[in-house]
Amino acid sequence: MAKDFSTRAENYSQWYNDVVKKADLAENSAVRGCMVIKPYGYAIWEKMHDALDKMFKETGHTNAYFPLFIPKSFFSREAHHVEGFAKECAVITHYRLKNDPNGGGVVVDPEAKLEEELIVRPTSETIIWDTYKNWIQSYRDLPILCNQWANVVRWEMRTRLFLRTAEFLWQEGHTAHATREEAIEETRKMLNVYADFAEKHMAMSVVRGVKSPNERFAGADDTYCIEALMQDGKALQAGTSHFLGQNFAKAFDVKFLNKENQLEYVWATSWGVSTRLIGALIMTHSDDNGLVLPPALAPIQVVIIPIYKSEEQLNQITEKVQPLIQKLKDKGISVKYDDDDSKRSGWKFNEYEVKGVPVRIAIGPRDLENNHAEVCRRDTLEKTNISLDTLDVEVEKLLAEIQQSLFDRTVKFREDNTRKADTWDEFVDILDNQAGFVYAHWDGTPETEELIKEKAKATIRCIPFNNPLEEGKCILTGKPSKQRVLFARAY
Amino acid sequence: MAKDFSTRAENYSQWYNDVVKKADLAENSAVRGCMVIKPYGYAIWEKMHDALDKMFKETGHTNAYFPLFIPKSFFSREAHHVEGFAKECAVITHYRLKNDPNGGGVVVDPEAKLEEELIVRPTSETIIWDTYKNWIQSYRDLPILCNQWANVVRWEMRTRLFLRTAEFLWQEGHTAHATREEAIEETRKMLNVYADFAEKHMAMSVVRGVKSPNERFAGADDTYCIEALMQDGKALQAGTSHFLGQNFAKAFDVKFLNKENQLEYVWATSWGVSTRLIGALIMTHSDDNGLVLPPALAPIQVVIIPIYKSEEQLNQITEKVQPLIQKLKDKGISVKYDDDDSKRSGWKFNEYEVKGVPVRIAIGPRDLENNHAEVCRRDTLEKTNISLDTLDVEVEKLLAEIQQSLFDRTVKFREDNTRKADTWDEFVDILDNQAGFVYAHWDGTPETEELIKEKAKATIRCIPFNNPLEEGKCILTGKPSKQRVLFARAY
């Protein structure tokens, strides 16, 4: 069936595009760099949203909504932030169109020019800290633990569906604290929420760590991240949590009276994950037959396909299947019974395989006679006959097993593709011929980091938490180093 | 407690602003016309979102996401649409900023001018029909039943929190059908979904009807609407559902092969409600003490406040209250136990009253002795002592009663404030001195409708479904009329 599909081995990048297209997840729109997220793709995002939103609320956060637009001058207030975010962005200069006097449709009305340009938010630290200024007077107003689900725009030159688009959907948490310690604890807590989400819901093993200064968020004192390894051996940053120190409080003059009645700047964090996670999900699990979804994020967890020749046969199957569907639904499992008569069962088999539905159940007249059904798991494509009497219980077990097995596979893949390099040649050889994560010594300077990036196209993904100390020499400069850091080529 | 509150009688408009502010729902931002929706206000929107989303899915719709930006030329394709929507809007002309060579922060890079300007979506018919063009080939691809939860921008000159803001949150459904009949049925179905939501969740009585041609959505063949009456006697359009005919299909050349193998233009609908509903909710139920929320949309349905002098007393109350909280939660009721020691109970009483929490339970040591608690309902402010043994059951009943009672009150209010006018003087007199809905004869011409609007500041809110036919004379022109239509001054 894979005839109109590229394989991963042939052309990984084309394979990714094919999966996105064939599984009907998203497509490019008429607006450069902006994607249309199609219903099946959006259903995965809804699953992600719901799981994350629950985790945020369980950790004491509430949602709020801040403006789409940010006055241009706000960006200039934080010196690093403006460098990182205010450059490639969508700029609103006018607020009105008018009929073209020459009859050519509508044109921008030159009289409706804004006094100050507005920027479509690339991230919301500036507008939110301008708002928090009015919310915070004393330590009693702290902490503020807000999250926002929103769209943001970054004018990317080279875009790829989900992985890098001009507009994307995300959540951005923005918290305000009375002490440095509390803000750091929050930063770490939210990184752990992301790691839990990645591992338990996405079934994707991640490395938790801290970014090197070059890779920090623009305006942060520290950026924590989770890094995952895709099947082509390239790393993907799947979530970040930033300790912003007092940088934005100083930029927007946000002070509070502490318990000792002294004015102090507020401490801040921000953290986010985006629709990019769907790209990560696709590249982590899918195979040459199409999408593979972990049950926890699959819009349809189980599909049941009747195999029949006559309407009478279909009715018999339907009658037998109805109570099973109910039992599965009672267990909270999402089931689709596809009895659409206009499609052949072979077409359906292919369709749900490409769409990554974790479990497919097929039932024909002979299965009914034998009181069983054919159950196929999407991850391994293994088929088994299972008795109709225990099918609901077995399917529930199978879904849990698939979720675990997909995760275990990513742990093994990451371990198998994490190597140590002690010399520059070894380092480049691994990157060129094996890819994956490479632990190597680095002299700790931004200049060397930049040079390595330039020469080997690899970046420091992170310095893992609890990284063991070890004396060594920088792979590029030979200068002394106290620990290996995690390199990779990355998305 | 209402000392820093305007009353409705004194200054209705100021009262509205006070409620929004004191109940901590929203505030103006640094960006003209754009609001910040604060956590408590956003929690109400989440309740609305969840209820509506469930209703959309139960009627067969799925969510998707389309671009924030629309190429300027798209608006010119549908002649009426461009007049209605492409004028007051946010226009993106550039995609890059650069450092000011004179050191004044960042400035727009003149070299990064877009070839064609982009408009921030005021509504998405154009970009969606441009997308649907690629999704639809034959009748087998129909119907398409998509909804989008999104932000939109309309450059309003005079804004009011929730009621009219430059940026607002909404949902917009966009469906595509093979026949005119099916599209009209969908238009009507979704209007009924909105009416059900308004009546059952918002506890707000609405009139269902069809708009006069002047008040139609720009690009629609027919606009259905639900209209509610606010406490000041002004009408508020709470939701609209549009039958778009083949207008957008023609504008974007979207044809399908029908069962007879002939090419035909696709039929369309669109429908939406927005954060404006929060404004309607506030104005429908609230009183001079602050917000009043129907239980179905209240983020906190029940607040329990312990009254104590010593820590020992607090502990006794807490111990007694814990199982009650669990019982209420088991019933799906959201409960907050406010044992915050830094606030006095009087402050808390006021706080939850202003925030419209439907049921407040107060328990002190004497209540414990008597095995009861003081229960106060927000809508009537009535207090009763209820036995602790039956409190959970009684509270559940009370919430249902409040929901029903709020709705009944709006039905009565609407009936009491719906009048008939047979002459122009009567018409103006009612509008000036009593407000509310006015049924009056109209000659059916757009010119007269426009004149009435100009002279009396009143518009035709709708022609109600199943409107009784009745011979009469237009209140303005005296020309013959076959039915009365529903007029009001409106938000």
PDB file of C-alpha atoms in Angstrom, chain B residues 186-398:
ATOM      1  CA  GLU B 186     -27.820  23.568   9.157  1.00  0.00           C
ATOM      2  CA  THR B 187     -28.234  27.345   9.574  1.00  0.00           C
ATOM      3  CA  ARG B 188     -31.395  26.799  11.570  1.00  0.00           C
ATOM      4  CA  LYS B 189     -29.956  23.891  13.572  1.00  0.00           C
ATOM      5  CA  MET B 190     -27.017  25.973  14.761  1.00  0.00           C
ATOM      6  CA  LEU B 191     -29.261  28.897  15.667  1.00  0.00           C
ATOM      7  CA  ASN B 192     -31.198  26.489  17.844  1.00  0.00           C
ATOM      8  CA  VAL B 193     -27.956  25.277  19.424  1.00  0.00           C
ATOM      9  CA  TYR B 194     -27.200  28.911  20.327  1.00  0.00           C
ATOM     10  CA  ALA B 195     -30.700  29.478  21.671  1.00  0.00           C
ATOM     11  CA  ASP B 196     -30.472  26.318  23.791  1.00  0.00           C
ATOM     12  CA  PHE B 197     -27.107  27.416  25.107  1.00  0.00           C
ATOM     13  CA  ALA B 198     -28.431  30.906  25.936  1.00  0.00           C
ATOM     14  CA  GLU B 199     -31.505  29.569  27.695  1.00  0.00           C
ATOM     15  CA  LYS B 200     -30.118  26.495  29.463  1.00  0.00           C
ATOM     16  CA  HIS B 201     -26.575  27.572  30.297  1.00  0.00           C
ATOM     17  CA  MET B 202     -26.770  31.369  30.402  1.00  0.00           C
ATOM     18  CA  ALA B 203     -30.320  31.273  31.837  1.00  0.00           C
ATOM     19  CA  MET B 204     -31.136  34.035  29.369  1.00  0.00           C
ATOM     20  CA  SER B 205     -34.382  34.150  27.451  1.00  0.00           C
ATOM     21  CA  VAL B 206     -33.935  34.952  23.763  1.00  0.00           C
ATOM     22  CA  VAL B 207     -36.077  35.685  20.722  1.00  0.00           C
ATOM     23  CA  ARG B 208     -35.197  33.644  17.627  1.00  0.00           C
ATOM     24  CA  GLY B 209     -35.712  35.187  14.255  1.00  0.00           C
ATOM     25  CA  VAL B 210     -34.377  36.345  10.946  1.00  0.00           C
ATOM     26  CA  LYS B 211     -32.648  39.665  10.262  1.00  0.00           C
ATOM     27  CA  SER B 212     -34.034  42.254   7.880  1.00  0.00           C
ATOM     28  CA  PRO B 213     -31.873  42.741   4.746  1.00  0.00           C
ATOM     29  CA  ASN B 214     -30.150  45.842   6.211  1.00  0.00           C
ATOM     30  CA  GLU B 215     -28.971  43.930   9.245  1.00  0.00           C
ATOM     31  CA  ARG B 216     -27.743  40.829   7.400  1.00  0.00           C
ATOM     32  CA  PHE B 217     -24.178  39.574   7.580  1.00  0.00           C
ATOM     33  CA  ALA B 218     -22.188  40.991   4.665  1.00  0.00           C
ATOM     34  CA  GLY B 219     -22.211  38.184   2.134  1.00  0.00           C
ATOM     35  CA  ALA B 220     -25.202  36.223   3.490  1.00  0.00           C
ATOM     36  CA  ASP B 221     -28.516  35.454   1.815  1.00  0.00           C
ATOM     37  CA  ASP B 222     -30.124  35.252   5.237  1.00  0.00           C
ATOM     38  CA  THR B 223     -29.009  35.851   8.806  1.00  0.00           C
ATOM     39  CA  TYR B 224     -30.778  34.164  11.698  1.00  0.00           C
ATOM     40  CA  CYS B 225     -30.182  35.529  15.179  1.00  0.00           C
ATOM     41  CA  ILE B 226     -30.998  35.286  18.841  1.00  0.00           C
ATOM     42  CA  GLU B 227     -31.800  38.573  20.567  1.00  0.00           C
ATOM     43  CA  ALA B 228     -31.822  39.122  24.314  1.00  0.00           C
ATOM     44  CA  LEU B 229     -33.061  42.043  26.384  1.00  0.00           C
ATOM     45  CA  MET B 230     -30.702  43.632  28.873  1.00  0.00           C
ATOM     46  CA  GLN B 231     -31.880  45.127  32.181  1.00  0.00           C
ATOM     47  CA  ASP B 232     -31.754  48.661  30.796  1.00  0.00           C
ATOM     48  CA  GLY B 233     -34.217  47.664  28.100  1.00  0.00           C
ATOM     49  CA  LYS B 234     -31.667  47.607  25.297  1.00  0.00           C
ATOM     50  CA  ALA B 235     -31.421  44.575  23.037  1.00  0.00           C
ATOM     51  CA  LEU B 236     -28.258  42.572  22.508  1.00  0.00           C
ATOM     52  CA  GLN B 237     -27.600  40.277  19.560  1.00  0.00           C
ATOM     53  CA  ALA B 238     -26.250  37.161  21.250  1.00  0.00           C
ATOM     54  CA  GLY B 239     -25.510  34.898  18.296  1.00  0.00           C
ATOM     55  CA  THR B 240     -25.947  34.696  14.545  1.00  0.00           C
ATOM     56  CA  SER B 241     -26.179  31.892  12.005  1.00  0.00           C
ATOM     57  CA  HIS B 242     -25.866  32.742   8.330  1.00  0.00           C
ATOM     58  CA  PHE B 243     -27.146  31.026   5.232  1.00  0.00           C
ATOM     59  CA  LEU B 244     -24.515  32.126   2.725  1.00  0.00           C
ATOM     60  CA  GLY B 245     -26.126  30.651  -0.356  1.00  0.00           C
ATOM     61  CA  GLN B 246     -23.527  30.045  -3.075  1.00  0.00           C
ATOM     62  CA  ASN B 247     -21.937  33.477  -2.633  1.00  0.00           C
ATOM     63  CA  PHE B 248     -18.583  32.381  -1.268  1.00  0.00           C
ATOM     64  CA  ALA B 249     -18.483  29.287  -3.474  1.00  0.00           C
ATOM     65  CA  LYS B 250     -18.865  31.572  -6.467  1.00  0.00           C
ATOM     66  CA  ALA B 251     -16.312  34.070  -5.154  1.00  0.00           C
ATOM     67  CA  PHE B 252     -13.720  31.308  -4.620  1.00  0.00           C
ATOM     68  CA  ASP B 253     -14.873  29.030  -7.427  1.00  0.00           C
ATOM     69  CA  VAL B 254     -15.772  26.033  -5.272  1.00  0.00           C
ATOM     70  CA  LYS B 255     -17.696  23.512  -7.333  1.00  0.00           C
ATOM     71  CA  PHE B 256     -18.525  19.833  -6.840  1.00  0.00           C
ATOM     72  CA  LEU B 257     -19.674  16.965  -9.024  1.00  0.00           C
ATOM     73  CA  ASN B 258     -23.173  16.073  -7.890  1.00  0.00           C
ATOM     74  CA  LYS B 259     -24.716  12.599  -8.012  1.00  0.00           C
ATOM     75  CA  GLU B 260     -25.835  13.318 -11.572  1.00  0.00           C
ATOM     76  CA  ASN B 261     -22.197  14.015 -12.455  1.00  0.00           C
ATOM     77  CA  GLN B 262     -22.820  17.715 -13.024  1.00  0.00           C
ATOM     78  CA  LEU B 263     -20.672  20.544 -11.691  1.00  0.00           C
ATOM     79  CA  GLU B 264     -22.463  22.732  -9.166  1.00  0.00           C
ATOM     80  CA  TYR B 265     -21.471  25.481  -6.741  1.00  0.00           C
ATOM     81  CA  VAL B 266     -21.340  24.461  -3.090  1.00  0.00           C
ATOM     82  CA  TRP B 267     -23.836  25.834  -0.518  1.00  0.00           C
ATOM     83  CA  ALA B 268     -22.500  27.433   2.653  1.00  0.00           C
ATOM     84  CA  THR B 269     -23.307  28.479   6.198  1.00  0.00           C
ATOM     85  CA  SER B 270     -21.363  30.239   8.923  1.00  0.00           C
ATOM     86  CA  TRP B 271     -22.258  30.908  12.550  1.00  0.00           C
ATOM     87  CA  GLY B 272     -20.591  32.427  15.569  1.00  0.00           C
ATOM     88  CA  VAL B 273     -20.743  33.577  19.142  1.00  0.00           C
ATOM     89  CA  SER B 274     -18.054  35.494  20.979  1.00  0.00           C
ATOM     90  CA  THR B 275     -16.768  36.784  24.313  1.00  0.00           C
ATOM     91  CA  ARG B 276     -19.534  39.361  23.881  1.00  0.00           C
ATOM     92  CA  LEU B 277     -21.712  36.715  25.540  1.00  0.00           C
ATOM     93  CA  ILE B 278     -19.901  37.470  28.799  1.00  0.00           C
ATOM     94  CA  GLY B 279     -21.129  41.063  28.489  1.00  0.00           C
ATOM     95  CA  ALA B 280     -24.645  39.754  27.913  1.00  0.00           C
ATOM     96  CA  LEU B 281     -24.357  37.443  30.900  1.00  0.00           C
ATOM     97  CA  ILE B 282     -23.275  40.295  33.165  1.00  0.00           C
ATOM     98  CA  MET B 283     -26.043  42.647  32.048  1.00  0.00           C
ATOM     99  CA  THR B 284     -28.740  39.982  32.200  1.00  0.00           C
ATOM    100  CA  HIS B 285     -28.404  38.842  35.799  1.00  0.00           C
ATOM    101  CA  SER B 286     -26.177  41.113  37.840  1.00  0.00           C
ATOM    102  CA  ASP B 287     -27.457  43.538  40.477  1.00  0.00           C
ATOM    103  CA  ASP B 288     -26.281  46.560  42.438  1.00  0.00           C
ATOM    104  CA  ASN B 289     -24.162  44.311  44.654  1.00  0.00           C
ATOM    105  CA  GLY B 290     -22.151  42.976  41.744  1.00  0.00           C
ATOM    106  CA  LEU B 291     -22.038  39.980  39.453  1.00  0.00           C
ATOM    107  CA  VAL B 292     -24.728  37.281  39.541  1.00  0.00           C
ATOM    108  CA  LEU B 293     -23.819  34.063  37.718  1.00  0.00           C
ATOM    109  CA  PRO B 294     -26.075  31.205  36.681  1.00  0.00           C
ATOM    110  CA  PRO B 295     -24.720  28.003  38.298  1.00  0.00           C
ATOM    111  CA  ALA B 296     -24.146  26.353  34.899  1.00  0.00           C
ATOM    112  CA  LEU B 297     -21.474  28.923  34.018  1.00  0.00           C
ATOM    113  CA  ALA B 298     -20.088  29.781  37.454  1.00  0.00           C
ATOM    114  CA  PRO B 299     -16.390  28.889  37.858  1.00  0.00           C
ATOM    115  CA  ILE B 300     -17.084  28.469  41.588  1.00  0.00           C
ATOM    116  CA  GLN B 301     -20.613  27.239  42.264  1.00  0.00           C
ATOM    117  CA  VAL B 302     -20.396  27.001  46.039  1.00  0.00           C
ATOM    118  CA  VAL B 303     -18.106  28.795  48.458  1.00  0.00           C
ATOM    119  CA  ILE B 304     -17.798  27.628  52.055  1.00  0.00           C
ATOM    120  CA  ILE B 305     -16.564  30.176  54.574  1.00  0.00           C
ATOM    121  CA  PRO B 306     -15.597  29.111  58.096  1.00  0.00           C
ATOM    122  CA  ILE B 307     -16.388  31.619  60.884  1.00  0.00           C
ATOM    123  CA  TYR B 308     -13.947  31.197  63.729  1.00  0.00           C
ATOM    124  CA  LYS B 309     -11.968  32.940  66.406  1.00  0.00           C
ATOM    125  CA  SER B 310      -9.421  30.306  67.349  1.00  0.00           C
ATOM    126  CA  GLU B 311      -7.418  27.782  65.390  1.00  0.00           C
ATOM    127  CA  GLU B 312      -9.189  25.070  67.346  1.00  0.00           C
ATOM    128  CA  GLN B 313     -12.552  26.303  66.092  1.00  0.00           C
ATOM    129  CA  LEU B 314     -11.238  26.407  62.523  1.00  0.00           C
ATOM    130  CA  ASN B 315     -10.006  22.844  62.847  1.00  0.00           C
ATOM    131  CA  GLN B 316     -13.377  21.656  64.127  1.00  0.00           C
ATOM    132  CA  ILE B 317     -15.161  23.349  61.232  1.00  0.00           C
ATOM    133  CA  THR B 318     -12.673  22.050  58.666  1.00  0.00           C
ATOM    134  CA  GLU B 319     -13.058  18.521  59.958  1.00  0.00           C
ATOM    135  CA  LYS B 320     -16.826  18.726  59.693  1.00  0.00           C
ATOM    136  CA  VAL B 321     -16.713  20.361  56.270  1.00  0.00           C
ATOM    137  CA  GLN B 322     -14.288  17.994  54.498  1.00  0.00           C
ATOM    138  CA  PRO B 323     -16.763  15.154  53.895  1.00  0.00           C
ATOM    139  CA  LEU B 324     -19.360  17.676  52.710  1.00  0.00           C
ATOM    140  CA  ILE B 325     -16.924  19.099  50.148  1.00  0.00           C
ATOM    141  CA  GLN B 326     -16.221  15.598  48.902  1.00  0.00           C
ATOM    142  CA  LYS B 327     -19.926  14.837  48.566  1.00  0.00           C
ATOM    143  CA  LEU B 328     -20.489  18.034  46.586  1.00  0.00           C
ATOM    144  CA  LYS B 329     -17.512  17.324  44.318  1.00  0.00           C
ATOM    145  CA  ASP B 330     -18.838  13.821  43.724  1.00  0.00           C
ATOM    146  CA  LYS B 331     -21.997  15.443  42.420  1.00  0.00           C
ATOM    147  CA  GLY B 332     -19.885  17.435  39.955  1.00  0.00           C
ATOM    148  CA  ILE B 333     -20.332  20.679  41.885  1.00  0.00           C
ATOM    149  CA  SER B 334     -17.324  23.025  42.024  1.00  0.00           C
ATOM    150  CA  VAL B 335     -16.649  24.063  45.607  1.00  0.00           C
ATOM    151  CA  LYS B 336     -14.165  26.438  47.147  1.00  0.00           C
ATOM    152  CA  TYR B 337     -13.396  26.220  50.865  1.00  0.00           C
ATOM    153  CA  ASP B 338     -11.924  29.585  51.746  1.00  0.00           C
ATOM    154  CA  ASP B 339      -9.992  29.160  54.988  1.00  0.00           C
ATOM    155  CA  ASP B 340      -7.489  31.874  54.093  1.00  0.00           C
ATOM    156  CA  ASP B 341      -6.467  33.219  57.498  1.00  0.00           C
ATOM    157  CA  SER B 342      -5.250  36.564  56.177  1.00  0.00           C
ATOM    158  CA  LYS B 343      -8.744  37.775  55.226  1.00  0.00           C
ATOM    159  CA  ARG B 344     -11.687  38.531  57.517  1.00  0.00           C
ATOM    160  CA  SER B 345     -14.927  36.673  56.891  1.00  0.00           C
ATOM    161  CA  GLY B 346     -16.743  39.963  56.196  1.00  0.00           C
ATOM    162  CA  TRP B 347     -14.261  40.661  53.421  1.00  0.00           C
ATOM    163  CA  LYS B 348     -14.851  37.179  52.024  1.00  0.00           C
ATOM    164  CA  PHE B 349     -18.652  37.553  52.111  1.00  0.00           C
ATOM    165  CA  ASN B 350     -18.341  40.710  50.082  1.00  0.00           C
ATOM    166  CA  GLU B 351     -15.785  39.231  47.695  1.00  0.00           C
ATOM    167  CA  TYR B 352     -17.883  36.227  46.666  1.00  0.00           C
ATOM    168  CA  GLU B 353     -21.023  38.328  46.483  1.00  0.00           C
ATOM    169  CA  VAL B 354     -19.330  40.730  44.053  1.00  0.00           C
ATOM    170  CA  LYS B 355     -18.019  37.761  42.092  1.00  0.00           C
ATOM    171  CA  GLY B 356     -21.472  36.257  41.767  1.00  0.00           C
ATOM    172  CA  VAL B 357     -20.833  32.857  43.361  1.00  0.00           C
ATOM    173  CA  PRO B 358     -24.328  31.293  43.326  1.00  0.00           C
ATOM    174  CA  VAL B 359     -24.287  29.701  46.800  1.00  0.00           C
ATOM    175  CA  ARG B 360     -22.405  30.787  49.911  1.00  0.00           C
ATOM    176  CA  ILE B 361     -22.257  28.559  52.960  1.00  0.00           C
ATOM    177  CA  ALA B 362     -21.088  29.994  56.278  1.00  0.00           C
ATOM    178  CA  ILE B 363     -20.323  27.752  59.250  1.00  0.00           C
ATOM    179  CA  GLY B 364     -19.341  28.911  62.738  1.00  0.00           C
ATOM    180  CA  PRO B 365     -19.038  27.163  66.123  1.00  0.00           C
ATOM    181  CA  ARG B 366     -22.690  27.807  66.990  1.00  0.00           C
ATOM    182  CA  ASP B 367     -23.768  26.312  63.670  1.00  0.00           C
ATOM    183  CA  LEU B 368     -21.738  23.214  64.486  1.00  0.00           C
ATOM    184  CA  GLU B 369     -23.563  22.937  67.829  1.00  0.00           C
ATOM    185  CA  ASN B 370     -26.880  23.171  66.015  1.00  0.00           C
ATOM    186  CA  ASN B 371     -25.706  20.843  63.239  1.00  0.00           C
ATOM    187  CA  HIS B 372     -26.580  23.287  60.504  1.00  0.00           C
ATOM    188  CA  ALA B 373     -25.026  25.906  58.241  1.00  0.00           C
ATOM    189  CA  GLU B 374     -26.169  29.255  56.929  1.00  0.00           C
ATOM    190  CA  VAL B 375     -26.803  29.036  53.205  1.00  0.00           C
ATOM    191  CA  CYS B 376     -27.155  32.226  51.183  1.00  0.00           C
ATOM    192  CA  ARG B 377     -28.241  32.261  47.548  1.00  0.00           C
ATOM    193  CA  ARG B 378     -26.683  35.023  45.481  1.00  0.00           C
ATOM    194  CA  ASP B 379     -29.629  35.697  43.196  1.00  0.00           C
ATOM    195  CA  THR B 380     -32.104  36.692  45.946  1.00  0.00           C
ATOM    196  CA  LEU B 381     -29.623  37.103  48.830  1.00  0.00           C
ATOM    197  CA  GLU B 382     -31.989  34.962  50.946  1.00  0.00           C
ATOM    198  CA  LYS B 383     -30.418  33.097  53.837  1.00  0.00           C
ATOM    199  CA  THR B 384     -31.595  29.811  55.341  1.00  0.00           C
ATOM    200  CA  ASN B 385     -30.210  27.426  57.914  1.00  0.00           C
ATOM    201  CA  ILE B 386     -29.889  23.938  56.489  1.00  0.00           C
ATOM    202  CA  SER B 387     -29.058  20.751  58.401  1.00  0.00           C
ATOM    203  CA  LEU B 388     -25.540  19.479  57.808  1.00  0.00           C
ATOM    204  CA  ASP B 389     -26.992  15.996  57.269  1.00  0.00           C
ATOM    205  CA  THR B 390     -28.820  16.991  54.091  1.00  0.00           C
ATOM    206  CA  LEU B 391     -26.699  19.935  53.018  1.00  0.00           C
ATOM    207  CA  ASP B 392     -25.222  18.287  49.908  1.00  0.00           C
ATOM    208  CA  VAL B 393     -28.611  17.272  48.571  1.00  0.00           C
ATOM    209  CA  GLU B 394     -30.162  20.630  49.413  1.00  0.00           C
ATOM    210  CA  VAL B 395     -27.342  22.553  47.776  1.00  0.00           C
ATOM    211  CA  GLU B 396     -27.674  20.516  44.608  1.00  0.00           C
ATOM    212  CA  LYS B 397     -31.389  21.291  44.522  1.00  0.00           C
ATOM    213  CA  LEU B 398     -30.734  24.936  45.279  1.00  0.00           C
TER     214      LEU B 398
END
